[in-house]
C-alpha positions as semicolon CSV with decimal commas, in nm:
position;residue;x (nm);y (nm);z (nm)
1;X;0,000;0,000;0,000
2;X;0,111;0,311;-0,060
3;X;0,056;0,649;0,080
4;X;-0,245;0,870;0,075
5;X;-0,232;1,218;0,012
6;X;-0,617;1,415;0,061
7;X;-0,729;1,745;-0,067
8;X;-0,962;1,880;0,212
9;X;-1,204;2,160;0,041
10;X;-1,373;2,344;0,319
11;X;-1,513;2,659;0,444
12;X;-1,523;2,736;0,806
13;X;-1,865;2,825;0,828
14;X;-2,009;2,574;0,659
15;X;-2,157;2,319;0,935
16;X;-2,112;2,044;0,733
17;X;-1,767;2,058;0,742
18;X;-1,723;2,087;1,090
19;X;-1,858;1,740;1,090
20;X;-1,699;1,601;0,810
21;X;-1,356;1,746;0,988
22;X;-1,433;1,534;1,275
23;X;-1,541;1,220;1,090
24;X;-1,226;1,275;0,885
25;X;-1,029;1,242;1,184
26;X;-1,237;0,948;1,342
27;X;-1,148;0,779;0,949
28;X;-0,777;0,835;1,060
29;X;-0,762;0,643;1,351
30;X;-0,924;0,343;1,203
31;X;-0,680;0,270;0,965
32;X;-0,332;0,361;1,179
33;X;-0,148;0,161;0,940
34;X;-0,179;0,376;0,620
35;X;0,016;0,727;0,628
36;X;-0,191;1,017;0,553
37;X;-0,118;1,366;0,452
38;X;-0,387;1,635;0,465
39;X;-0,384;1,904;0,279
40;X;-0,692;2,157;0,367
41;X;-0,814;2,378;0,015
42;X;-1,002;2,668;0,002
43;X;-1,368;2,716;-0,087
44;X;-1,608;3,024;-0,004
45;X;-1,986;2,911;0,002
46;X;-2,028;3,306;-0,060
47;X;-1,792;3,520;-0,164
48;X;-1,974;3,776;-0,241
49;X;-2,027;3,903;0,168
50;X;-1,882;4,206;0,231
51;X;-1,532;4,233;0,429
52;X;-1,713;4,278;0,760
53;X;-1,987;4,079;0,674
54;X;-2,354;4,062;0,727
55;X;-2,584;4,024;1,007
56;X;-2,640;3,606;1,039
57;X;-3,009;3,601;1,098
58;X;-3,073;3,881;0,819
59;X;-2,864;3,695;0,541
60;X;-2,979;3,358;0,631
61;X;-3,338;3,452;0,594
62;X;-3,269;3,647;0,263
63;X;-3,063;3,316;0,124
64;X;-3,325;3,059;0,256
65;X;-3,657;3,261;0,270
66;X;-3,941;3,136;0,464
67;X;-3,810;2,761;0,357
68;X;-4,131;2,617;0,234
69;X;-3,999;2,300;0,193
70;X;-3,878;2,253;0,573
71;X;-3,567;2,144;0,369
72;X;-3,302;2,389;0,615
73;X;-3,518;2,324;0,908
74;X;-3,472;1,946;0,853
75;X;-3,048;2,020;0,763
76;X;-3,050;2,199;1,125
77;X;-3,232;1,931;1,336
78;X;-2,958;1,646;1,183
79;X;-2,646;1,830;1,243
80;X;-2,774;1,943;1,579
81;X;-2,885;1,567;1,644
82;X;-2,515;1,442;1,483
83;X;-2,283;1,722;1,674
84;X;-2,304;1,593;2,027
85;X;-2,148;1,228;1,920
86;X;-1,840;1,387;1,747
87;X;-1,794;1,651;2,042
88;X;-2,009;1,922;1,802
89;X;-2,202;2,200;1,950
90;X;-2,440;2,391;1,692
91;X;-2,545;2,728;1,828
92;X;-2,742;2,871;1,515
93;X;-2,977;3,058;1,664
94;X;-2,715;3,212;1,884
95;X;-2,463;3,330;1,591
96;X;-2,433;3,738;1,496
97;X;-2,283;3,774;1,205
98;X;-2,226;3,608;0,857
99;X;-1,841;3,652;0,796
100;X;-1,658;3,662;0,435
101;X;-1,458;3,365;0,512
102;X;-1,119;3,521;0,317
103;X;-0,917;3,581;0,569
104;X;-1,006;3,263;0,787
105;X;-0,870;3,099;0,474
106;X;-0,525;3,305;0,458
107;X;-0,533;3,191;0,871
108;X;-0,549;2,841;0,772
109;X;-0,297;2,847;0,492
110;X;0,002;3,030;0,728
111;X;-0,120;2,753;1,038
112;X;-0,063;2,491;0,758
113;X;0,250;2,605;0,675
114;X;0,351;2,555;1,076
115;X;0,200;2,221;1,059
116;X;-0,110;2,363;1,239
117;X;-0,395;2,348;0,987
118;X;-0,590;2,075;1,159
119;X;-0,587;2,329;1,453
120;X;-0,630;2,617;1,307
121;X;-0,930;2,470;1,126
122;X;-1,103;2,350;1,451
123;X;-1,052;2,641;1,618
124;X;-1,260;2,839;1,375
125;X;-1,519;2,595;1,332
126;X;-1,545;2,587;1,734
127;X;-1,501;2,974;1,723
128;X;-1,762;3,078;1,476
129;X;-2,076;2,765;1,547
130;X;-2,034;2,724;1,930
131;X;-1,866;3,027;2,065
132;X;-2,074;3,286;1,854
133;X;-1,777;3,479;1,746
134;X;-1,718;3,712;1,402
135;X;-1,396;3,486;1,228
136;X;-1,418;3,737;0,999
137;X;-1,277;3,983;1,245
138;X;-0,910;4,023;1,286
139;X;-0,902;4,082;1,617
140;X;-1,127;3,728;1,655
141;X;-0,825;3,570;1,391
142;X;-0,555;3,694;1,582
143;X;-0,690;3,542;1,897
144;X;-0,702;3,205;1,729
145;X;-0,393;3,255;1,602
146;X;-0,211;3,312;1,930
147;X;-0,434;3,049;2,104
148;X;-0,248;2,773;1,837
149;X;0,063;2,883;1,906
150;X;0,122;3,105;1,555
151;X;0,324;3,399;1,632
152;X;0,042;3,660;1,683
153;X;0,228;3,972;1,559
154;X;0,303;3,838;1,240
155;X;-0,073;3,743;1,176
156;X;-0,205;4,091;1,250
157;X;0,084;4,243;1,018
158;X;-0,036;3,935;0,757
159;X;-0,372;4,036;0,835
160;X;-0,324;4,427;0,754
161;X;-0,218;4,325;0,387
162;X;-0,349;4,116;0,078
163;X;-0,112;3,837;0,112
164;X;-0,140;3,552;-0,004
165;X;-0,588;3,623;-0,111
166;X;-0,508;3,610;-0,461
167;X;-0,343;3,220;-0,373
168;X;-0,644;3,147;-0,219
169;X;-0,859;3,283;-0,513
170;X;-0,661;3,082;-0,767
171;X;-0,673;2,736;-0,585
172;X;-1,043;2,770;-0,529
173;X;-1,106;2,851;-0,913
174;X;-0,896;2,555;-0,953
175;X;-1,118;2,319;-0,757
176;X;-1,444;2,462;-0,901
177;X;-1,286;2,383;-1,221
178;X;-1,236;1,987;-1,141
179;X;-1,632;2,000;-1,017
180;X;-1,618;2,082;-0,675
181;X;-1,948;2,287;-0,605
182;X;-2,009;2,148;-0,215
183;X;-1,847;2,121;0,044
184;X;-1,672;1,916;0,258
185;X;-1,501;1,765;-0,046
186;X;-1,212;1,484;-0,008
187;X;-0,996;1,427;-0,290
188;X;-0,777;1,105;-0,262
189;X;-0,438;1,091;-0,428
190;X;-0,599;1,315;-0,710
191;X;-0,801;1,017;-0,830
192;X;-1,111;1,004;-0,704
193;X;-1,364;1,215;-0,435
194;X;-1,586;1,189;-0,199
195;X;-1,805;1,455;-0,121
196;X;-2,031;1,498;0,172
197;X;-1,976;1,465;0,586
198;X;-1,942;1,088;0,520
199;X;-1,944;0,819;0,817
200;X;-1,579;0,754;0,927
201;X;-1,606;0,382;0,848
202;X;-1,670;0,577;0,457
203;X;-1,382;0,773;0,450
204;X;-1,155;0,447;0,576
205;X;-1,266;0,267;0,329
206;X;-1,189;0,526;0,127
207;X;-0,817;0,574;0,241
208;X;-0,780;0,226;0,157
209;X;-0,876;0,262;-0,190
210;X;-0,641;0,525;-0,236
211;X;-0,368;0,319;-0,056
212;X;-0,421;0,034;-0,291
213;X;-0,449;0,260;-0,640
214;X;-0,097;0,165;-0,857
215;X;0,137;0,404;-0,839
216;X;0,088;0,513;-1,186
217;X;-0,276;0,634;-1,063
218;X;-0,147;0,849;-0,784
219;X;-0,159;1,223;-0,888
């Protein structure tokens, strides 16, 4: 077998992939044996938000209406039932403001680069669905920052500039291109995806799919 490297396409306030995060993790520990590299990508379920975003309850009633259908009622009630048995909490109701998720994205790319974009990703997901706060804010992103153990000063001077947004632009394009219109989406070795907050026992099975590709169907 050989090793498995995954794409991770997420968005920190999408709710979904809070839970997929999780699961992905669980997936992890059931197959030890297999070496996994995680790579986390970005993707903006709405770009278009302002810089210091919207009000949560305003912009979620504009995107979803009066939901005839009962279809986001019913998407609520499953990740709130589903959160408590991977260690979620789901405050909806509770949450202030709709961020442009931008710079939590640039966050996430300089934690990866320390080796901390697991944490850094979990801190925002905990940060902006349980602890109500704006992770759109850069005094909210420099907390994080300093709370992972990234040097704080340099975030707030990363913060202050463009750096590294048109990146981020570019490699999201990039996955739109290959077909990537949801998200959490797992890419294995560049050959395949699965897309979706899949069961762990899923996302094993699909780390040993990858593992067993030939090598000259890695990517």
């Amino acid at each position: 077998m050989s090793d498995v490297q995954v794409d991770l396409v997420l968005d920190p306030v999408c709710p979904w992939c809070w839970l997929g995060h999780r699961y992905w993790q669980a997936a992890q520990e059931l197959v030890p044996e297999i070496p996994v590299e995680t790579v986390l990508r970005p993707f903006q379920l709405d770009a278009s938000i302002p810089k210091a975003g919207l009000p949560y309850q305003d912009y979620m009633r504009k995107r979803f209406g009066g939901d005839p259908s009962g279809r986001f009622k019913a998407m609520r009630e499953h990740l709130e039932a589903a959160g408590p048995a991977a260690g979620i909490v789901f405050n909806f109701d509770e949450i202030t403001m709709r961020p442009n998720t931008m710079d939590a994205h640039r966050l996430i790319r300089w934690a990866q680069g320390q080796g901390k974009g697991a944490e850094a990703a979990e801190a925002l997901f905990k940060a902006y669905f349980e602890e109500r706060r704006d992770i759109g804010a850069a005094t909210e992103l420099t907390a994080i920052a300093e709370a992972i153990g990234l040097d704080v000063n340099l975030v707030a001077e990363l913060l202050a500039t463009h750096r590294d947004k048109e990146a981020l632009e570019r490699e999201e394009k990039f996955y739109r291109s290959l077909g990537v219109a949801g998200v959490p989406c797992f890419i294995f070795n560049g050959a395949f995806a699965v897309s979706g907050a899949e069961a762990p026992e899923v996302l094993a099975d699909a780390i040993r799919k990858a593992a067993s590709l030939p090598p000259e169907e890695d990517a």
